[in-house]
Short mmCIF file of C-alpha atoms and ligand atoms in Angstrom, two decimals:
data_model
loop_
_atom_site.label_atom_id
_atom_site.label_comp_id
_atom_site.label_asym_id
_atom_site.label_seq_id
_atom_site.Cartn_x
_atom_site.Cartn_y
_atom_site.Cartn_z
CA MET A 130 0.00 0.00 0.00
CA LEU A 131 2.09 2.88 -1.29
CA LYS A 132 -0.15 5.22 -3.20
CA THR A 133 -1.96 7.79 -1.11
CA GLU A 134 -4.82 9.68 -2.66
CA ALA A 135 -2.40 12.56 -3.13
CA ILE A 136 0.77 11.17 -4.74
CA ASP A 137 2.23 8.03 -6.27
CA VAL A 138 5.02 7.13 -3.86
CA GLU A 139 6.10 4.04 -5.79
CA SER A 140 7.17 6.08 -8.79
CA ILE A 141 8.64 8.85 -6.61
CA ARG A 142 10.86 6.34 -4.76
CA LYS A 143 12.50 5.38 -8.06
CA ASP A 144 13.86 8.93 -8.28
CA PHE A 145 15.85 8.57 -5.02
CA PRO A 146 18.87 6.28 -5.54
CA ILE A 147 19.67 6.05 -1.81
CA LEU A 148 16.35 4.32 -1.19
CA ARG A 149 17.76 1.25 -2.96
CA ARG A 150 20.15 0.77 -0.05
CA LYS A 151 19.74 -2.00 2.44
CA ILE A 152 20.49 -1.28 6.10
CA HIS A 153 21.39 -4.41 8.12
CA GLY A 154 19.88 -6.37 5.23
CA LYS A 155 16.55 -4.53 5.46
CA ARG A 156 14.88 -1.98 3.17
CA LEU A 157 15.90 1.55 4.18
CA VAL A 158 12.93 3.27 5.80
CA TYR A 159 14.06 6.86 6.08
CA LEU A 160 12.04 8.82 8.63
CA ASP A 161 14.61 11.44 9.63
CA ASN A 162 13.50 14.07 7.14
CA ALA A 163 13.23 16.90 9.63
CA ALA A 164 17.01 16.56 10.11
CA THR A 165 17.75 16.34 6.41
CA THR A 166 16.04 14.86 3.36
CA GLN A 167 17.29 12.50 0.66
CA LYS A 168 18.03 13.85 -2.82
CA PRO A 169 16.34 12.90 -6.10
CA GLN A 170 18.49 11.94 -9.08
CA SER A 171 17.64 15.26 -10.76
CA VAL A 172 19.31 17.19 -7.91
CA ILE A 173 22.36 14.90 -7.95
CA ASP A 174 22.52 15.30 -11.76
CA ALA A 175 22.36 19.10 -11.48
CA LEU A 176 25.42 19.03 -9.18
CA VAL A 177 27.34 16.62 -11.41
CA ARG A 178 26.43 18.59 -14.55
CA PHE A 179 27.71 21.81 -13.01
CA TYR A 180 31.06 20.31 -12.05
CA SER A 181 31.50 18.28 -15.24
CA ASP A 182 30.13 20.74 -17.84
CA TYR A 183 30.34 24.38 -16.77
CA ASN A 184 32.16 24.73 -13.43
CA SER A 185 33.23 28.35 -13.07
CA ASN A 186 32.92 31.23 -10.65
CA VAL A 187 29.91 33.58 -11.00
CA HIS A 188 29.56 37.33 -11.62
CA ARG A 189 33.24 37.70 -12.58
CA SER A 190 34.39 36.07 -15.76
CA VAL A 191 33.19 36.89 -19.27
CA HIS A 192 34.25 33.53 -20.70
CA THR A 193 31.61 31.00 -21.72
CA LEU A 194 31.80 28.89 -18.56
CA GLY A 195 31.56 32.00 -16.37
CA GLU A 196 28.49 33.18 -18.27
CA GLU A 197 26.81 29.78 -18.07
CA ALA A 198 27.47 29.43 -14.34
CA THR A 199 26.14 32.94 -13.67
CA VAL A 200 22.99 32.33 -15.70
CA ALA A 201 22.34 29.03 -13.88
CA TYR A 202 23.03 30.52 -10.42
CA GLU A 203 20.78 33.54 -11.01
CA GLY A 204 18.17 31.27 -12.60
CA ALA A 205 18.14 29.24 -9.39
CA ARG A 206 17.63 32.43 -7.38
CA GLU A 207 14.59 33.32 -9.53
CA LYS A 208 13.18 29.80 -9.20
CA VAL A 209 13.61 29.53 -5.43
CA ALA A 210 12.14 33.01 -4.88
CA ARG A 211 9.14 32.21 -7.09
CA PHE A 212 8.59 28.93 -5.20
CA VAL A 213 7.74 30.88 -2.03
CA GLY A 214 6.14 33.95 -3.63
CA GLY A 215 9.22 36.15 -3.13
CA THR A 216 11.39 38.19 -5.48
CA ALA A 217 14.89 37.37 -6.71
CA LYS A 218 16.24 40.76 -5.59
CA GLY A 219 14.98 39.99 -2.10
CA LEU A 220 16.58 36.54 -1.88
CA VAL A 221 20.01 36.16 -0.31
CA PHE A 222 21.60 32.74 -0.72
CA VAL A 223 22.98 31.60 2.64
CA ARG A 224 24.27 28.28 3.97
CA GLY A 225 20.94 27.54 5.65
CA THR A 226 18.47 28.78 8.23
CA THR A 227 21.16 29.11 10.88
CA GLU A 228 23.26 31.39 8.72
CA ALA A 229 20.12 33.39 7.84
CA THR A 230 19.25 34.15 11.47
CA ASN A 231 22.88 35.02 12.19
CA LEU A 232 22.94 37.30 9.16
CA VAL A 233 19.89 39.13 10.54
CA ARG A 234 21.50 39.27 13.96
CA PHE A 235 24.57 41.09 12.60
CA ALA A 236 23.35 42.95 9.53
CA TRP A 237 20.02 44.15 10.97
CA GLY A 238 20.36 43.63 14.73
CA ASP A 239 23.63 45.45 15.33
CA LYS A 240 22.20 48.63 13.84
CA ASN A 241 18.63 48.42 15.07
CA VAL A 242 18.57 46.82 18.52
CA LYS A 243 19.36 49.13 21.41
CA ARG A 244 19.83 48.88 25.18
CA GLY A 245 16.52 48.13 26.90
CA ASP A 246 14.84 46.74 23.76
CA VAL A 247 12.80 43.54 23.94
CA ILE A 248 13.20 40.64 21.50
CA VAL A 249 10.46 38.01 21.42
CA SER A 250 10.92 34.37 20.48
CA THR A 251 8.95 31.27 21.51
CA LEU A 252 9.52 28.17 23.62
CA MET A 253 9.16 25.90 20.58
CA GLU A 254 12.07 27.35 18.58
CA HIS A 255 15.07 25.52 17.23
CA HIS A 256 18.30 26.83 18.82
CA SER A 257 19.07 28.66 15.58
CA ASN A 258 16.13 30.95 16.32
CA ILE A 259 17.10 31.46 19.98
CA VAL A 260 20.86 31.58 20.43
CA PRO A 261 21.55 34.37 17.86
CA TRP A 262 19.01 36.52 19.73
CA GLN A 263 20.59 35.66 23.08
CA LEU A 264 23.93 36.81 21.69
CA LEU A 265 22.38 39.95 20.21
CA ALA A 266 20.52 40.76 23.44
CA ARG A 267 23.68 40.25 25.48
CA SER A 268 25.79 42.49 23.26
CA LYS A 269 23.16 45.25 23.18
CA GLY A 270 21.76 45.13 26.71
CA ALA A 271 18.38 44.02 25.33
CA THR A 272 16.09 41.36 26.82
CA LEU A 273 14.94 38.14 25.17
CA LYS A 274 11.46 36.91 26.13
CA PHE A 275 9.54 33.81 25.11
CA VAL A 276 5.96 33.18 24.08
CA GLY A 277 4.65 30.26 26.13
CA LEU A 278 2.80 27.17 24.90
CA GLN A 279 -0.59 25.68 25.59
CA ALA A 280 -0.98 22.10 26.78
CA ASP A 281 -1.63 20.87 23.21
CA GLY A 282 1.68 22.28 21.94
CA THR A 283 0.27 25.34 20.19
CA LEU A 284 1.46 28.86 20.94
CA ASP A 285 -0.23 30.66 23.81
CA MET A 286 -1.47 33.68 21.88
CA GLY A 287 -2.47 35.37 25.16
CA SER A 288 1.16 35.33 26.27
CA PHE A 289 2.16 36.63 22.82
CA GLU A 290 -0.29 39.56 23.11
CA ASP A 291 1.10 40.34 26.58
CA LEU A 292 4.65 40.43 25.24
CA LEU A 293 3.58 42.77 22.43
CA LYS A 294 2.64 45.34 25.10
CA ALA A 295 6.39 45.79 25.66
CA SER A 296 6.70 47.01 22.00
CA PRO A 297 9.36 44.45 21.04
CA ARG A 298 11.95 45.36 18.42
CA LEU A 299 11.95 41.88 16.88
CA VAL A 300 9.56 38.93 16.91
CA ALA A 301 11.25 35.69 15.76
CA VAL A 302 9.00 32.68 15.38
CA THR A 303 8.98 29.35 13.60
CA HIS A 304 6.41 28.58 10.91
CA CYS A 305 6.40 24.90 11.88
CA SER A 306 7.97 23.27 14.95
CA ASN A 307 10.61 20.63 14.20
CA VAL A 308 9.53 18.71 17.31
CA LEU A 309 5.79 19.21 17.87
CA GLY A 310 4.95 19.73 14.21
CA THR A 311 2.80 22.70 15.25
CA ILE A 312 2.05 24.99 12.32
CA ASN A 313 1.86 28.51 13.64
CA ASP A 314 -0.48 31.14 12.23
CA VAL A 315 2.47 33.26 11.18
CA ALA A 316 0.35 35.65 9.10
CA THR A 317 -1.60 36.71 12.21
CA ILE A 318 1.57 36.77 14.33
CA CYS A 319 3.39 38.99 11.81
CA LEU A 320 0.42 41.32 11.47
CA LYS A 321 0.05 41.78 15.22
CA ALA A 322 3.81 42.14 15.69
CA ARG A 323 4.01 44.76 12.96
CA LYS A 324 1.13 46.73 14.54
CA ALA A 325 3.13 46.67 17.80
CA GLY A 326 6.11 48.13 15.91
CA ALA A 327 8.22 44.97 15.70
CA VAL A 328 10.24 43.60 12.82
CA THR A 329 9.38 39.94 12.18
CA LEU A 330 11.48 36.92 11.29
CA VAL A 331 9.91 33.57 10.42
CA ASP A 332 11.90 30.34 10.45
CA GLY A 333 10.61 28.35 7.49
CA ALA A 334 13.02 25.39 7.82
CA GLN A 335 10.17 22.94 8.46
CA SER A 336 7.42 24.64 6.45
CA VAL A 337 8.84 25.31 2.98
CA PRO A 338 9.67 21.58 2.49
CA HIS A 339 6.16 20.47 3.43
CA LEU A 340 3.50 23.15 2.79
CA PRO A 341 2.61 25.61 0.07
CA VAL A 342 4.19 28.84 1.38
CA ASP A 343 3.37 32.27 -0.05
CA LEU A 344 5.42 35.01 1.54
CA ARG A 345 2.89 37.63 0.38
CA GLU A 346 0.39 35.99 2.71
CA VAL A 347 2.85 35.49 5.57
CA GLY A 348 3.90 39.14 5.59
CA ALA A 349 7.18 38.60 7.50
CA ASP A 350 10.07 41.04 7.20
CA PHE A 351 12.51 38.12 7.09
CA TYR A 352 11.82 34.53 6.09
CA ALA A 353 14.51 31.82 6.21
CA PHE A 354 14.82 28.19 5.12
CA SER A 355 17.37 25.44 4.35
CA GLY A 356 17.81 23.64 1.03
CA HIS A 357 18.87 20.29 2.49
CA LYS A 358 15.52 19.83 4.24
CA MET A 359 13.64 20.20 0.93
CA LEU A 360 15.43 17.60 -1.23
CA GLY A 361 18.25 20.03 -2.08
CA PRO A 362 21.97 19.94 -1.27
CA THR A 363 23.53 20.84 2.07
CA GLY A 364 25.30 24.20 2.34
CA ILE A 365 22.57 26.25 0.69
CA GLY A 366 19.47 28.02 1.93
CA ALA A 367 17.69 31.31 1.56
CA LEU A 368 16.88 34.46 3.47
CA LEU A 369 14.08 36.48 1.92
CA ALA A 370 13.29 40.06 2.79
CA LYS A 371 11.93 43.14 1.09
CA LYS A 372 14.57 44.71 -1.16
CA SER A 373 14.18 48.00 0.73
CA MET A 374 14.79 46.24 4.05
CA LEU A 375 17.99 44.63 2.72
CA GLU A 376 19.13 47.97 1.30
CA GLU A 377 18.95 49.62 4.73
CA MET A 378 20.98 46.88 6.39
CA GLU A 379 24.72 46.76 6.99
CA PRO A 380 26.77 44.04 5.26
CA PHE A 381 27.06 40.67 7.01
CA GLN A 382 30.56 39.66 5.89
CA GLY A 383 33.18 41.70 4.08
CA GLY A 384 35.12 40.45 1.07
CA GLY A 385 34.96 40.03 -2.67
CA GLU A 386 31.80 40.68 -4.71
CA MET A 387 29.90 42.39 -1.88
CA ILE A 388 31.58 45.73 -2.63
CA ARG A 389 31.15 48.37 -5.31
CA GLU A 390 34.41 50.26 -4.66
CA VAL A 391 37.19 49.85 -2.13
CA PHE A 392 39.37 52.73 -0.87
CA PRO A 393 42.15 52.59 1.72
CA ASP A 394 39.87 53.74 4.54
CA HIS A 395 36.41 52.58 3.47
CA ALA A 396 34.36 50.72 0.89
CA THR A 397 30.96 51.08 -0.74
CA TRP A 398 28.52 48.22 -1.18
CA ASN A 399 27.21 46.26 -4.11
CA ASP A 400 23.47 46.17 -4.84
CA VAL A 401 21.31 43.75 -2.87
CA PRO A 402 21.25 40.81 -2.64
CA TYR A 403 24.96 40.65 -3.65
CA LYS A 404 25.90 42.93 -0.75
CA PHE A 405 25.21 39.90 1.48
CA GLU A 406 26.95 37.27 -0.62
CA ALA A 407 30.63 37.91 0.11
CA GLY A 408 33.27 35.70 -1.49
CA THR A 409 32.68 32.70 -3.70
CA VAL A 410 29.16 31.45 -3.11
CA SER A 411 27.89 27.85 -3.09
CA ILE A 412 27.20 27.89 -6.82
CA ALA A 413 26.57 24.19 -7.44
CA ASP A 414 24.41 23.92 -4.32
CA ALA A 415 22.23 26.89 -5.32
CA ILE A 416 21.72 25.30 -8.74
CA GLY A 417 20.94 22.00 -6.98
CA LEU A 418 18.37 23.78 -4.82
CA GLY A 419 16.79 25.10 -8.02
CA ALA A 420 16.50 21.49 -9.21
CA ALA A 421 14.91 20.48 -5.88
CA VAL A 422 12.35 23.27 -6.28
CA ASP A 423 11.60 21.98 -9.80
CA TYR A 424 11.11 18.49 -8.38
CA LEU A 425 8.75 19.59 -5.59
CA SER A 426 6.88 21.89 -8.00
CA SER A 427 6.36 19.03 -10.44
CA ILE A 428 4.53 17.16 -7.65
CA GLY A 429 2.79 20.28 -6.33
CA MET A 430 3.11 21.49 -2.73
CA ASP A 431 -0.62 21.19 -2.13
CA LYS A 432 -0.30 17.47 -2.93
CA VAL A 433 2.81 17.15 -0.74
CA ARG A 434 0.84 18.61 2.16
CA LYS A 435 -2.19 16.40 1.51
CA HIS A 436 0.06 13.34 1.37
CA GLU A 437 1.65 14.19 4.70
CA ILE A 438 -1.71 14.70 6.39
CA LEU A 439 -2.80 11.24 5.18
CA LEU A 440 0.43 9.73 6.51
CA LEU A 441 0.11 11.57 9.82
CA GLN A 442 -3.44 10.33 10.25
CA TYR A 443 -2.42 6.76 9.43
CA ALA A 444 0.66 6.90 11.67
CA LEU A 445 -1.05 8.39 14.70
CA ASP A 446 -3.86 5.82 14.44
CA ALA A 447 -1.46 2.89 14.00
CA LEU A 448 1.14 3.92 16.57
CA SER A 449 -1.41 4.75 19.26
CA LYS A 450 -2.07 0.98 19.37
CA VAL A 451 1.56 0.35 20.43
CA LYS A 452 1.85 -0.09 24.19
CA GLY A 453 3.64 2.85 25.84
CA PHE A 454 3.46 5.12 22.75
CA HIS A 455 3.17 8.74 23.84
CA PRO A 456 3.12 11.40 21.08
CA TYR A 457 3.63 15.14 21.52
CA GLY A 458 2.06 17.99 19.58
CA PRO A 459 -1.38 19.12 18.40
CA GLU A 460 -4.07 16.52 17.70
CA ASP A 461 -5.68 18.65 15.01
CA LEU A 462 -3.82 17.60 11.85
CA ARG A 463 -4.66 20.89 10.12
CA GLU A 464 -2.34 22.53 12.67
CA ARG A 465 0.43 20.00 12.26
CA GLY A 466 3.27 19.31 9.82
CA GLY A 467 4.57 15.83 9.00
CA VAL A 468 6.49 15.32 12.24
CA ILE A 469 5.71 12.93 15.08
CA SER A 470 7.80 13.25 18.23
CA PHE A 471 7.10 10.64 20.83
CA ASN A 472 8.38 8.54 23.67
CA LEU A 473 7.85 4.84 24.20
CA ALA A 474 7.19 4.44 27.93
CA ASP A 475 10.55 5.16 29.58
CA VAL A 476 12.72 3.59 26.88
CA HIS A 477 15.58 5.97 26.13
CA PRO A 478 15.14 7.45 22.63
CA HIS A 479 18.73 6.54 21.71
CA ASP A 480 18.08 2.87 22.59
CA LEU A 481 14.90 3.00 20.55
CA ALA A 482 16.66 4.55 17.55
CA THR A 483 19.34 1.83 17.74
CA ILE A 484 16.75 -0.97 17.79
CA LEU A 485 14.89 0.64 14.88
CA ASP A 486 18.13 1.00 12.92
CA GLU A 487 18.58 -2.77 13.12
CA GLU A 488 15.25 -2.96 11.27
CA GLY A 489 16.40 -0.48 8.63
CA VAL A 490 14.26 2.32 10.11
CA ALA A 491 16.03 5.68 10.52
CA ILE A 492 14.49 8.04 13.07
CA ARG A 493 16.01 10.84 15.12
CA SER A 494 16.46 10.73 18.87
CA GLY A 495 17.65 13.50 21.15
CA HIS A 496 16.73 17.06 22.04
CA HIS A 497 16.34 18.13 18.40
CA CYS A 498 18.18 21.42 19.06
CA ALA A 499 15.13 22.52 21.05
CA GLN A 500 16.16 22.33 24.68
CA LEU A 501 13.72 25.02 25.84
CA LEU A 502 10.95 22.86 24.44
CA MET A 503 12.38 19.69 26.02
CA ARG A 504 12.30 21.46 29.39
CA TRP A 505 8.73 22.56 28.78
CA LEU A 506 7.79 18.97 27.88
CA ASP A 507 9.73 17.87 30.97
CA VAL A 508 11.72 15.26 29.05
CA ALA A 509 15.44 14.95 28.32
CA ALA A 510 14.83 13.72 24.79
CA THR A 511 12.23 12.36 22.39
CA SER A 512 12.18 10.10 19.37
CA ARG A 513 11.04 11.70 16.13
CA ALA A 514 9.71 10.32 12.86
CA SER A 515 9.29 12.85 10.06
CA PHE A 516 7.95 12.40 6.54
CA GLN A 517 8.73 13.39 2.98
CA VAL A 518 7.29 12.58 -0.43
CA TYR A 519 8.97 9.14 -0.61
CA ASN A 520 7.40 7.90 2.62
CA SER A 521 4.25 5.90 2.67
CA PHE A 522 2.09 3.61 4.78
CA ASP A 523 4.60 0.75 4.53
CA ASP A 524 7.18 2.98 6.27
CA VAL A 525 4.76 3.60 9.11
CA ASP A 526 4.10 -0.15 9.32
CA ALA A 527 7.88 -0.76 9.58
CA LEU A 528 8.14 1.87 12.32
CA LYS A 529 5.25 0.29 14.19
CA ALA A 530 6.81 -3.19 13.93
CA GLY A 531 10.13 -1.76 15.21
CA LEU A 532 8.42 -0.13 18.19
CA GLU A 533 6.64 -3.39 18.99
CA LYS A 534 9.99 -5.19 18.88
CA ALA A 535 11.43 -2.59 21.29
CA GLY A 536 8.36 -3.11 23.50
CA ARG A 537 9.13 -6.85 23.63
CA ILE A 538 12.81 -6.24 24.41
CA PHE A 539 11.97 -3.83 27.23
CA LYS A 540 9.02 -5.96 28.38
CA LEU A 541 6.51 -3.09 28.22
C1 LIG B 1069 12.78 24.57 12.71
C2 LIG B 1069 14.23 24.59 12.35
N1 LIG B 1069 14.87 25.76 12.29
C3 LIG B 1069 16.16 25.86 11.96
C4 LIG B 1069 16.90 24.74 11.70
C5 LIG B 1069 18.36 24.90 11.35
O1 LIG B 1069 18.56 24.55 10.04
P1 LIG B 1069 20.06 24.43 9.46
O2 LIG B 1069 20.77 23.46 10.34
O3 LIG B 1069 19.84 23.92 8.08
O4 LIG B 1069 20.65 25.79 9.49
C6 LIG B 1069 16.30 23.49 11.77
C7 LIG B 1069 17.09 22.26 11.53
O5 LIG B 1069 16.81 21.22 12.08
C8 LIG B 1069 14.93 23.41 12.09
O6 LIG B 1069 14.29 22.24 12.15
#
């Protein structure tokens, strides 16, 4: 049983060479997609084609290879921007979400955050949307505050409204939690934050790979995501912002290509987004991300989302029959991305992940770079299964069988 009503997983799996691998003699069941996704052949081919056919630096050389590389790199920028309803001039290629938040910390935060200011984040954030703001707050004498959560793992909007009364300078929130799967109503959050005078940053690391995202509807000042979580290569991601916002910001890193002119005592800056892309960029990876966007677009993000809801429904029904299974996150699947974090009685998640690995099933165990959330959940760690387009009901069945095996080993 592979085909959901939304997509044909059997034919999609053929596009992912790694899925032919056997792990301990078993079919690879890859359920660690929130950490990183596998790559379709078209993405791998795009990387190989770049290095074997037209490898060259971009924006510098007038020779044929230089021209071809520049056209492909800028084409990828257009494609990735269009995928999320943004503009190419407002898209800065970065290494990933973490580099995007750090870019905002330095290039926007250093200039705009002052002593006594308040920065608002939430208890469900990944460390990459907490620690840069801690560092910024510490260096500026500002205060970092956190929106609390409700028992079901959704944001406590009452606590958010209370924090807005302090007129925060920045509100930094995730679109979708990498642990709970909670999909936040970021359009409402950004609107309210803007009315309170705050600049907004949305972490799209777990939303862009799984949902149709239109930045015109989200209305964030900054929106960040990582290519490797959306079938693209590692080392590439995007920060989107209004062109005017980027123009007002200071550079992030100094070096080649980000300048217009350099004098002994100062320099002037290139146009955006190049002002933020110092040095030689990850050319092949950006082109690979363009290929990943083509792949996801050919399926359709509305279908990807529908597929994940069907899998979530199936998984939560099936796994709830396993003794000791305790999931976290919202029950309403409309508010939830394709992530299931759970514990199995008091079995340590690392032991569970090791037992599952013996069955060929790859899940994540640990704190998921979300220690504030782990404290709120009052657990040291959880196990996490997360879906992508190549997962189907048979993967959930394999996970369930692995959990039952663990249950027998630990005599639950
Ligand atoms: C919600 C969320 N934000 C940010 C990140 C950081 O992404 P990266 O490691 O690609 O910078 C992750 C990665 O797990 C994530 O899940």
